[in-house]
PDB file of C-alpha atoms in Angstrom:
ATOM      1  CA  UNK X   1       0.000   0.000   0.000  1.00 87.00           C
ATOM      2  CA  UNK X   2       1.241   3.478  -0.836  1.00 93.00           C
ATOM      3  CA  UNK X   3       2.764   5.409   2.071  1.00 96.00           C
ATOM      4  CA  UNK X   4       2.729   9.178   2.410  1.00 97.00           C
ATOM      5  CA  UNK X   5       5.108  11.089   4.682  1.00 98.00           C
ATOM      6  CA  UNK X   6       4.828  14.802   5.316  1.00 98.00           C
ATOM      7  CA  UNK X   7       7.886  16.796   6.326  1.00 98.00           C
ATOM      8  CA  UNK X   8       8.769  20.408   6.997  1.00 96.00           C
ATOM      9  CA  UNK X   9       9.153  23.010   9.751  1.00 96.00           C
ATOM     10  CA  UNK X  10       6.833  22.663  12.711  1.00 96.00           C
ATOM     11  CA  UNK X  11       6.962  26.375  13.513  1.00 98.00           C
ATOM     12  CA  UNK X  12       6.490  29.297  11.131  1.00 98.00           C
ATOM     13  CA  UNK X  13       6.389  32.987  11.986  1.00 98.00           C
ATOM     14  CA  UNK X  14       3.375  35.125  11.083  1.00 97.00           C
ATOM     15  CA  UNK X  15       3.562  36.708   7.613  1.00 97.00           C
ATOM     16  CA  UNK X  16       6.182  34.164   6.505  1.00 98.00           C
ATOM     17  CA  UNK X  17       5.850  31.162   4.170  1.00 98.00           C
ATOM     18  CA  UNK X  18       4.848  27.635   5.112  1.00 98.00           C
ATOM     19  CA  UNK X  19       6.535  24.942   3.020  1.00 98.00           C
ATOM     20  CA  UNK X  20       5.848  21.219   3.313  1.00 98.00           C
ATOM     21  CA  UNK X  21       6.883  18.176   1.309  1.00 98.00           C
ATOM     22  CA  UNK X  22       5.090  14.875   0.918  1.00 98.00           C
ATOM     23  CA  UNK X  23       7.228  11.879  -0.031  1.00 97.00           C
ATOM     24  CA  UNK X  24       5.385   9.003  -1.671  1.00 97.00           C
ATOM     25  CA  UNK X  25       6.741   5.496  -1.151  1.00 95.00           C
ATOM     26  CA  UNK X  26       5.620   1.966  -2.051  1.00 94.00           C
ATOM     27  CA  UNK X  27       4.086   3.338  -5.218  1.00 91.00           C
ATOM     28  CA  UNK X  28       4.520   5.742  -8.089  1.00 90.00           C
ATOM     29  CA  UNK X  29       3.367   9.315  -8.121  1.00 93.00           C
ATOM     30  CA  UNK X  30       2.446   8.942 -11.784  1.00 91.00           C
ATOM     31  CA  UNK X  31      -1.145   8.783 -13.014  1.00 92.00           C
ATOM     32  CA  UNK X  32      -2.616   9.914  -9.679  1.00 93.00           C
ATOM     33  CA  UNK X  33      -3.937  13.059  -8.063  1.00 94.00           C
ATOM     34  CA  UNK X  34      -2.370  14.190  -4.785  1.00 96.00           C
ATOM     35  CA  UNK X  35      -4.074  16.391  -2.227  1.00 97.00           C
ATOM     36  CA  UNK X  36      -3.266  18.552   0.763  1.00 98.00           C
ATOM     37  CA  UNK X  37      -5.843  18.728   3.556  1.00 98.00           C
ATOM     38  CA  UNK X  38      -5.529  20.472   6.906  1.00 98.00           C
ATOM     39  CA  UNK X  39      -7.215  20.305  10.278  1.00 97.00           C
ATOM     40  CA  UNK X  40      -7.010  23.115  12.794  1.00 94.00           C
ATOM     41  CA  UNK X  41      -6.692  22.000  16.431  1.00 85.00           C
ATOM     42  CA  UNK X  42     -10.018  20.661  17.618  1.00 82.00           C
ATOM     43  CA  UNK X  43     -11.691  21.548  14.335  1.00 84.00           C
ATOM     44  CA  UNK X  44     -12.846  19.873  11.158  1.00 87.00           C
ATOM     45  CA  UNK X  45     -11.143  19.082   7.887  1.00 96.00           C
ATOM     46  CA  UNK X  46     -10.358  21.637   5.169  1.00 97.00           C
ATOM     47  CA  UNK X  47      -9.247  20.692   1.653  1.00 97.00           C
ATOM     48  CA  UNK X  48      -6.414  22.934   0.455  1.00 97.00           C
ATOM     49  CA  UNK X  49      -6.012  21.681  -3.089  1.00 96.00           C
ATOM     50  CA  UNK X  50      -4.657  18.954  -5.292  1.00 95.00           C
ATOM     51  CA  UNK X  51      -2.377  18.294  -8.204  1.00 96.00           C
ATOM     52  CA  UNK X  52      -2.287  15.725 -10.974  1.00 95.00           C
ATOM     53  CA  UNK X  53       1.086  14.090 -11.611  1.00 95.00           C
ATOM     54  CA  UNK X  54       1.285  16.067 -14.864  1.00 94.00           C
ATOM     55  CA  UNK X  55       1.154  19.316 -12.898  1.00 93.00           C
ATOM     56  CA  UNK X  56      -2.426  20.560 -13.302  1.00 95.00           C
ATOM     57  CA  UNK X  57      -3.824  21.948 -10.065  1.00 96.00           C
ATOM     58  CA  UNK X  58      -7.084  22.688  -8.266  1.00 94.00           C
ATOM     59  CA  UNK X  59      -7.264  24.923  -5.214  1.00 96.00           C
ATOM     60  CA  UNK X  60      -9.784  25.771  -2.532  1.00 95.00           C
ATOM     61  CA  UNK X  61     -11.103  29.194  -3.582  1.00 94.00           C
ATOM     62  CA  UNK X  62     -10.713  30.486  -0.022  1.00 95.00           C
ATOM     63  CA  UNK X  63      -6.950  29.787  -0.101  1.00 97.00           C
ATOM     64  CA  UNK X  64      -6.198  30.085  -3.806  1.00 97.00           C
ATOM     65  CA  UNK X  65      -4.455  33.453  -3.602  1.00 97.00           C
ATOM     66  CA  UNK X  66      -1.891  32.117  -1.101  1.00 98.00           C
ATOM     67  CA  UNK X  67      -1.348  28.479  -2.125  1.00 98.00           C
ATOM     68  CA  UNK X  68       0.917  26.702  -4.568  1.00 98.00           C
ATOM     69  CA  UNK X  69       1.083  22.920  -4.940  1.00 98.00           C
ATOM     70  CA  UNK X  70       3.804  21.387  -7.079  1.00 97.00           C
ATOM     71  CA  UNK X  71       4.997  17.909  -8.006  1.00 97.00           C
ATOM     72  CA  UNK X  72       8.445  16.396  -8.592  1.00 96.00           C
ATOM     73  CA  UNK X  73       7.952  13.034 -10.274  1.00 94.00           C
ATOM     74  CA  UNK X  74      11.673  12.263 -10.259  1.00 94.00           C
ATOM     75  CA  UNK X  75      11.706  12.415  -6.468  1.00 95.00           C
ATOM     76  CA  UNK X  76       8.173  11.055  -5.951  1.00 95.00           C
ATOM     77  CA  UNK X  77       7.336  14.192  -3.991  1.00 97.00           C
ATOM     78  CA  UNK X  78       4.500  16.696  -3.768  1.00 98.00           C
ATOM     79  CA  UNK X  79       5.031  20.100  -2.179  1.00 98.00           C
ATOM     80  CA  UNK X  80       2.804  22.694  -0.553  1.00 98.00           C
ATOM     81  CA  UNK X  81       3.608  26.383  -0.223  1.00 98.00           C
ATOM     82  CA  UNK X  82       1.363  28.772   1.700  1.00 98.00           C
ATOM     83  CA  UNK X  83       2.390  32.417   1.849  1.00 98.00           C
ATOM     84  CA  UNK X  84       1.577  35.180   4.337  1.00 98.00           C
ATOM     85  CA  UNK X  85       0.552  32.820   7.117  1.00 98.00           C
ATOM     86  CA  UNK X  86      -1.342  33.843  10.226  1.00 97.00           C
ATOM     87  CA  UNK X  87      -2.305  32.048  13.425  1.00 96.00           C
ATOM     88  CA  UNK X  88      -5.402  30.808  11.601  1.00 95.00           C
ATOM     89  CA  UNK X  89      -3.119  28.624   9.473  1.00 97.00           C
ATOM     90  CA  UNK X  90      -2.017  26.632  12.508  1.00 97.00           C
ATOM     91  CA  UNK X  91      -3.115  23.086  11.768  1.00 98.00           C
ATOM     92  CA  UNK X  92      -2.166  19.499  11.136  1.00 98.00           C
ATOM     93  CA  UNK X  93      -1.397  19.264   7.432  1.00 98.00           C
ATOM     94  CA  UNK X  94      -2.121  15.984   5.670  1.00 98.00           C
ATOM     95  CA  UNK X  95      -0.878  14.714   2.360  1.00 98.00           C
ATOM     96  CA  UNK X  96      -3.461  12.440   0.763  1.00 97.00           C
ATOM     97  CA  UNK X  97      -4.305  10.487  -2.373  1.00 96.00           C
ATOM     98  CA  UNK X  98      -7.788  10.749  -3.852  1.00 92.00           C
ATOM     99  CA  UNK X  99      -9.415   7.739  -5.436  1.00 88.00           C
ATOM    100  CA  UNK X 100     -11.566   7.230  -8.491  1.00 84.00           C
ATOM    101  CA  UNK X 101     -14.846   8.380  -6.934  1.00 80.00           C
ATOM    102  CA  UNK X 102     -13.267  11.508  -5.445  1.00 86.00           C
ATOM    103  CA  UNK X 103     -12.920   9.975  -2.011  1.00 93.00           C
ATOM    104  CA  UNK X 104      -9.582  10.130  -0.197  1.00 94.00           C
ATOM    105  CA  UNK X 105      -8.155   6.618  -0.263  1.00 93.00           C
ATOM    106  CA  UNK X 106      -4.830   7.152   1.480  1.00 95.00           C
ATOM    107  CA  UNK X 107      -3.629   9.623   4.102  1.00 97.00           C
ATOM    108  CA  UNK X 108      -0.268  10.530   5.538  1.00 97.00           C
ATOM    109  CA  UNK X 109       0.088  10.688   9.292  1.00 97.00           C
ATOM    110  CA  UNK X 110       0.007  14.473   9.183  1.00 97.00           C
ATOM    111  CA  UNK X 111       2.383  17.102  10.467  1.00 98.00           C
ATOM    112  CA  UNK X 112       1.532  19.883  12.907  1.00 97.00           C
ATOM    113  CA  UNK X 113       2.492  23.370  11.810  1.00 98.00           C
ATOM    114  CA  UNK X 114       2.194  26.151  14.360  1.00 97.00           C
ATOM    115  CA  UNK X 115       2.211  29.792  13.291  1.00 97.00           C
ATOM    116  CA  UNK X 116       3.647  31.865  16.090  1.00 97.00           C
ATOM    117  CA  UNK X 117       6.305  34.469  16.690  1.00 95.00           C
TER     118      UNK X 117
ATOM    119  CA  UNK O   1     -19.632  25.808  -2.509  1.00 88.00           C
ATOM    120  CA  UNK O   2     -21.546  22.724  -1.438  1.00 94.00           C
ATOM    121  CA  UNK O   3     -22.072  22.696   2.313  1.00 96.00           C
ATOM    122  CA  UNK O   4     -22.381  19.372   4.108  1.00 97.00           C
ATOM    123  CA  UNK O   5     -24.335  19.427   7.370  1.00 98.00           C
ATOM    124  CA  UNK O   6     -23.944  16.472   9.697  1.00 98.00           C
ATOM    125  CA  UNK O   7     -26.334  15.532  12.456  1.00 96.00           C
ATOM    126  CA  UNK O   8     -26.337  15.039  15.296  1.00 97.00           C
ATOM    127  CA  UNK O   9     -23.198  16.846  16.426  1.00 97.00           C
ATOM    128  CA  UNK O  10     -22.782  14.301  19.216  1.00 98.00           C
ATOM    129  CA  UNK O  11     -24.335  10.865  19.527  1.00 98.00           C
ATOM    130  CA  UNK O  12     -24.186   9.000  22.820  1.00 98.00           C
ATOM    131  CA  UNK O  13     -24.749   5.262  22.574  1.00 97.00           C
ATOM    132  CA  UNK O  14     -23.691   2.016  24.208  1.00 97.00           C
ATOM    133  CA  UNK O  15     -21.739  -0.870  22.683  1.00 97.00           C
ATOM    134  CA  UNK O  16     -24.065  -3.209  20.835  1.00 97.00           C
ATOM    135  CA  UNK O  17     -26.488  -0.435  19.876  1.00 98.00           C
ATOM    136  CA  UNK O  18     -27.203   0.762  16.365  1.00 98.00           C
ATOM    137  CA  UNK O  19     -25.818   4.134  15.264  1.00 98.00           C
ATOM    138  CA  UNK O  20     -27.365   6.262  12.543  1.00 98.00           C
ATOM    139  CA  UNK O  21     -25.435   9.322  11.352  1.00 98.00           C
ATOM    140  CA  UNK O  22     -26.795  11.825   8.851  1.00 98.00           C
ATOM    141  CA  UNK O  23     -25.149  14.029   6.233  1.00 98.00           C
ATOM    142  CA  UNK O  24     -27.151  16.532   4.203  1.00 98.00           C
ATOM    143  CA  UNK O  25     -25.760  18.405   1.192  1.00 97.00           C
ATOM    144  CA  UNK O  26     -26.837  21.929   0.230  1.00 97.00           C
ATOM    145  CA  UNK O  27     -27.238  20.720  -3.356  1.00 96.00           C
ATOM    146  CA  UNK O  28     -27.112  17.377  -5.089  1.00 96.00           C
ATOM    147  CA  UNK O  29     -23.811  15.506  -5.085  1.00 95.00           C
ATOM    148  CA  UNK O  30     -25.220  12.426  -6.826  1.00 95.00           C
ATOM    149  CA  UNK O  31     -23.533   9.389  -5.308  1.00 95.00           C
ATOM    150  CA  UNK O  32     -20.166  11.138  -4.756  1.00 95.00           C
ATOM    151  CA  UNK O  33     -20.254  11.006  -0.993  1.00 96.00           C
ATOM    152  CA  UNK O  34     -17.696   9.404   1.292  1.00 98.00           C
ATOM    153  CA  UNK O  35     -17.510   8.721   5.033  1.00 98.00           C
ATOM    154  CA  UNK O  36     -14.441   8.714   7.270  1.00 98.00           C
ATOM    155  CA  UNK O  37     -13.664   7.714  10.844  1.00 98.00           C
ATOM    156  CA  UNK O  38     -11.108   9.670  12.843  1.00 97.00           C
ATOM    157  CA  UNK O  39      -9.665   8.762  16.220  1.00 97.00           C
ATOM    158  CA  UNK O  40      -7.595  11.154  18.373  1.00 94.00           C
ATOM    159  CA  UNK O  41      -4.103  11.713  17.042  1.00 94.00           C
ATOM    160  CA  UNK O  42      -4.786   9.763  13.847  1.00 97.00           C
ATOM    161  CA  UNK O  43      -5.520  10.619  10.261  1.00 97.00           C
ATOM    162  CA  UNK O  44      -9.037   9.979   9.007  1.00 97.00           C
ATOM    163  CA  UNK O  45      -9.739   6.494   7.664  1.00 97.00           C
ATOM    164  CA  UNK O  46     -11.965   5.913   4.661  1.00 97.00           C
ATOM    165  CA  UNK O  47     -15.025   3.818   5.487  1.00 98.00           C
ATOM    166  CA  UNK O  48     -17.483   4.325   2.629  1.00 98.00           C
ATOM    167  CA  UNK O  49     -17.145   5.748  -0.897  1.00 97.00           C
ATOM    168  CA  UNK O  50     -19.675   6.269  -3.646  1.00 95.00           C
ATOM    169  CA  UNK O  51     -22.332   6.640  -0.930  1.00 96.00           C
ATOM    170  CA  UNK O  52     -22.637   2.910  -0.249  1.00 97.00           C
ATOM    171  CA  UNK O  53     -19.402   1.065  -1.072  1.00 97.00           C
ATOM    172  CA  UNK O  54     -17.301  -0.171   1.828  1.00 98.00           C
ATOM    173  CA  UNK O  55     -13.588   0.514   1.527  1.00 96.00           C
ATOM    174  CA  UNK O  56     -11.251  -2.494   1.665  1.00 95.00           C
ATOM    175  CA  UNK O  57     -10.940  -3.982   5.125  1.00 96.00           C
ATOM    176  CA  UNK O  58     -13.947  -2.148   6.586  1.00 98.00           C
ATOM    177  CA  UNK O  59     -16.202  -4.415   8.655  1.00 97.00           C
ATOM    178  CA  UNK O  60     -19.663  -5.251   7.364  1.00 98.00           C
ATOM    179  CA  UNK O  61     -21.318  -3.542  10.334  1.00 98.00           C
ATOM    180  CA  UNK O  62     -20.601  -0.233   8.559  1.00 98.00           C
ATOM    181  CA  UNK O  63     -22.999   0.644   5.764  1.00 98.00           C
ATOM    182  CA  UNK O  64     -23.830   3.761   3.787  1.00 98.00           C
ATOM    183  CA  UNK O  65     -26.936   4.798   1.919  1.00 98.00           C
ATOM    184  CA  UNK O  66     -28.488   7.748   0.153  1.00 98.00           C
ATOM    185  CA  UNK O  67     -28.117   9.855  -2.958  1.00 97.00           C
ATOM    186  CA  UNK O  68     -28.572  13.427  -4.060  1.00 96.00           C
ATOM    187  CA  UNK O  69     -28.667  15.491  -0.874  1.00 97.00           C
ATOM    188  CA  UNK O  70     -29.408  13.034   1.946  1.00 98.00           C
ATOM    189  CA  UNK O  71     -27.005  10.363   3.144  1.00 98.00           C
ATOM    190  CA  UNK O  72     -26.763   8.022   6.110  1.00 98.00           C
ATOM    191  CA  UNK O  73     -23.950   6.071   7.730  1.00 98.00           C
ATOM    192  CA  UNK O  74     -25.186   3.165   9.817  1.00 98.00           C
ATOM    193  CA  UNK O  75     -23.176   1.103  12.262  1.00 98.00           C
ATOM    194  CA  UNK O  76     -25.341  -1.926  12.953  1.00 97.00           C
ATOM    195  CA  UNK O  77     -23.909  -2.962  16.321  1.00 97.00           C
ATOM    196  CA  UNK O  78     -21.345  -0.725  17.960  1.00 98.00           C
ATOM    197  CA  UNK O  79     -18.001  -2.145  18.981  1.00 98.00           C
ATOM    198  CA  UNK O  80     -15.799  -0.326  21.545  1.00 97.00           C
ATOM    199  CA  UNK O  81     -13.375   0.718  18.796  1.00 97.00           C
ATOM    200  CA  UNK O  82     -16.134   2.482  16.839  1.00 98.00           C
ATOM    201  CA  UNK O  83     -16.352   5.433  19.220  1.00 98.00           C
ATOM    202  CA  UNK O  84     -14.716   8.240  17.270  1.00 98.00           C
ATOM    203  CA  UNK O  85     -15.530  11.247  15.097  1.00 97.00           C
ATOM    204  CA  UNK O  86     -17.138  10.641  11.699  1.00 98.00           C
ATOM    205  CA  UNK O  87     -16.959  12.974   8.705  1.00 98.00           C
ATOM    206  CA  UNK O  88     -18.719  12.987   5.379  1.00 98.00           C
ATOM    207  CA  UNK O  89     -17.060  14.412   2.249  1.00 98.00           C
ATOM    208  CA  UNK O  90     -18.049  15.323  -1.286  1.00 97.00           C
ATOM    209  CA  UNK O  91     -16.383  16.544  -4.403  1.00 92.00           C
ATOM    210  CA  UNK O  92     -18.519  18.227  -7.025  1.00 88.00           C
ATOM    211  CA  UNK O  93     -16.480  21.318  -7.844  1.00 82.00           C
ATOM    212  CA  UNK O  94     -14.011  20.918  -5.019  1.00 89.00           C
ATOM    213  CA  UNK O  95     -13.755  18.843  -1.871  1.00 94.00           C
ATOM    214  CA  UNK O  96     -15.703  19.825   1.201  1.00 96.00           C
ATOM    215  CA  UNK O  97     -16.218  17.995   4.480  1.00 97.00           C
ATOM    216  CA  UNK O  98     -19.017  18.012   6.989  1.00 97.00           C
ATOM    217  CA  UNK O  99     -18.300  19.364  10.452  1.00 97.00           C
ATOM    218  CA  UNK O 100     -18.301  15.893  11.989  1.00 97.00           C
ATOM    219  CA  UNK O 101     -20.375  13.774  14.347  1.00 98.00           C
ATOM    220  CA  UNK O 102     -18.772  12.691  17.599  1.00 97.00           C
ATOM    221  CA  UNK O 103     -19.876   9.189  18.588  1.00 98.00           C
ATOM    222  CA  UNK O 104     -19.315   8.788  22.308  1.00 97.00           C
ATOM    223  CA  UNK O 105     -19.871   6.022  24.814  1.00 96.00           C
ATOM    224  CA  UNK O 106     -23.022   6.465  26.874  1.00 93.00           C
TER     225      UNK O 106
END
């Protein structure tokens, strides 16, 4: 089964840029979509966006102006960049793989990112 | 944006009882509705996709039904490990999740 591992800084200062990487193992990144989803402490789930292995992207309209998702097929990695962060961006960030009926089949374990000075 | 409203917010039941969780969409999502279970400190786990299809490895006590705007997740006889938070999810234009139902031990 495919494994997803998120990595990146656990602490980001307000107004700076959040950058995370998802490394895909036990499977190829090719021919799949890859998503980023976040969950604020004690809150529900929020889809950030996704990317096809070819590079085409879809973003949550509420975050679109601040988000970039990219893919590196040679490294089997997907990356998330979120600019101008505030405390409201504090959350556990999940890398995930959608399935054929638009459900999320596979999830990473998630990584907590705290926005604080 | 399609809004998913889950009810109840909290459901208190005992092991062995039947649980019925509801998810209502603000407009039709056809059969593109999924259900997830999340336990503290863990990522969500897919239970049901396409409104009524169990994901691999999911016990038969979990079942999903519905179409259009009204969906139900049923757990026929609660096991101790079933007490968790449950989310529904759709993707028509983009992915949205319901706010969750917390299933707690009575």
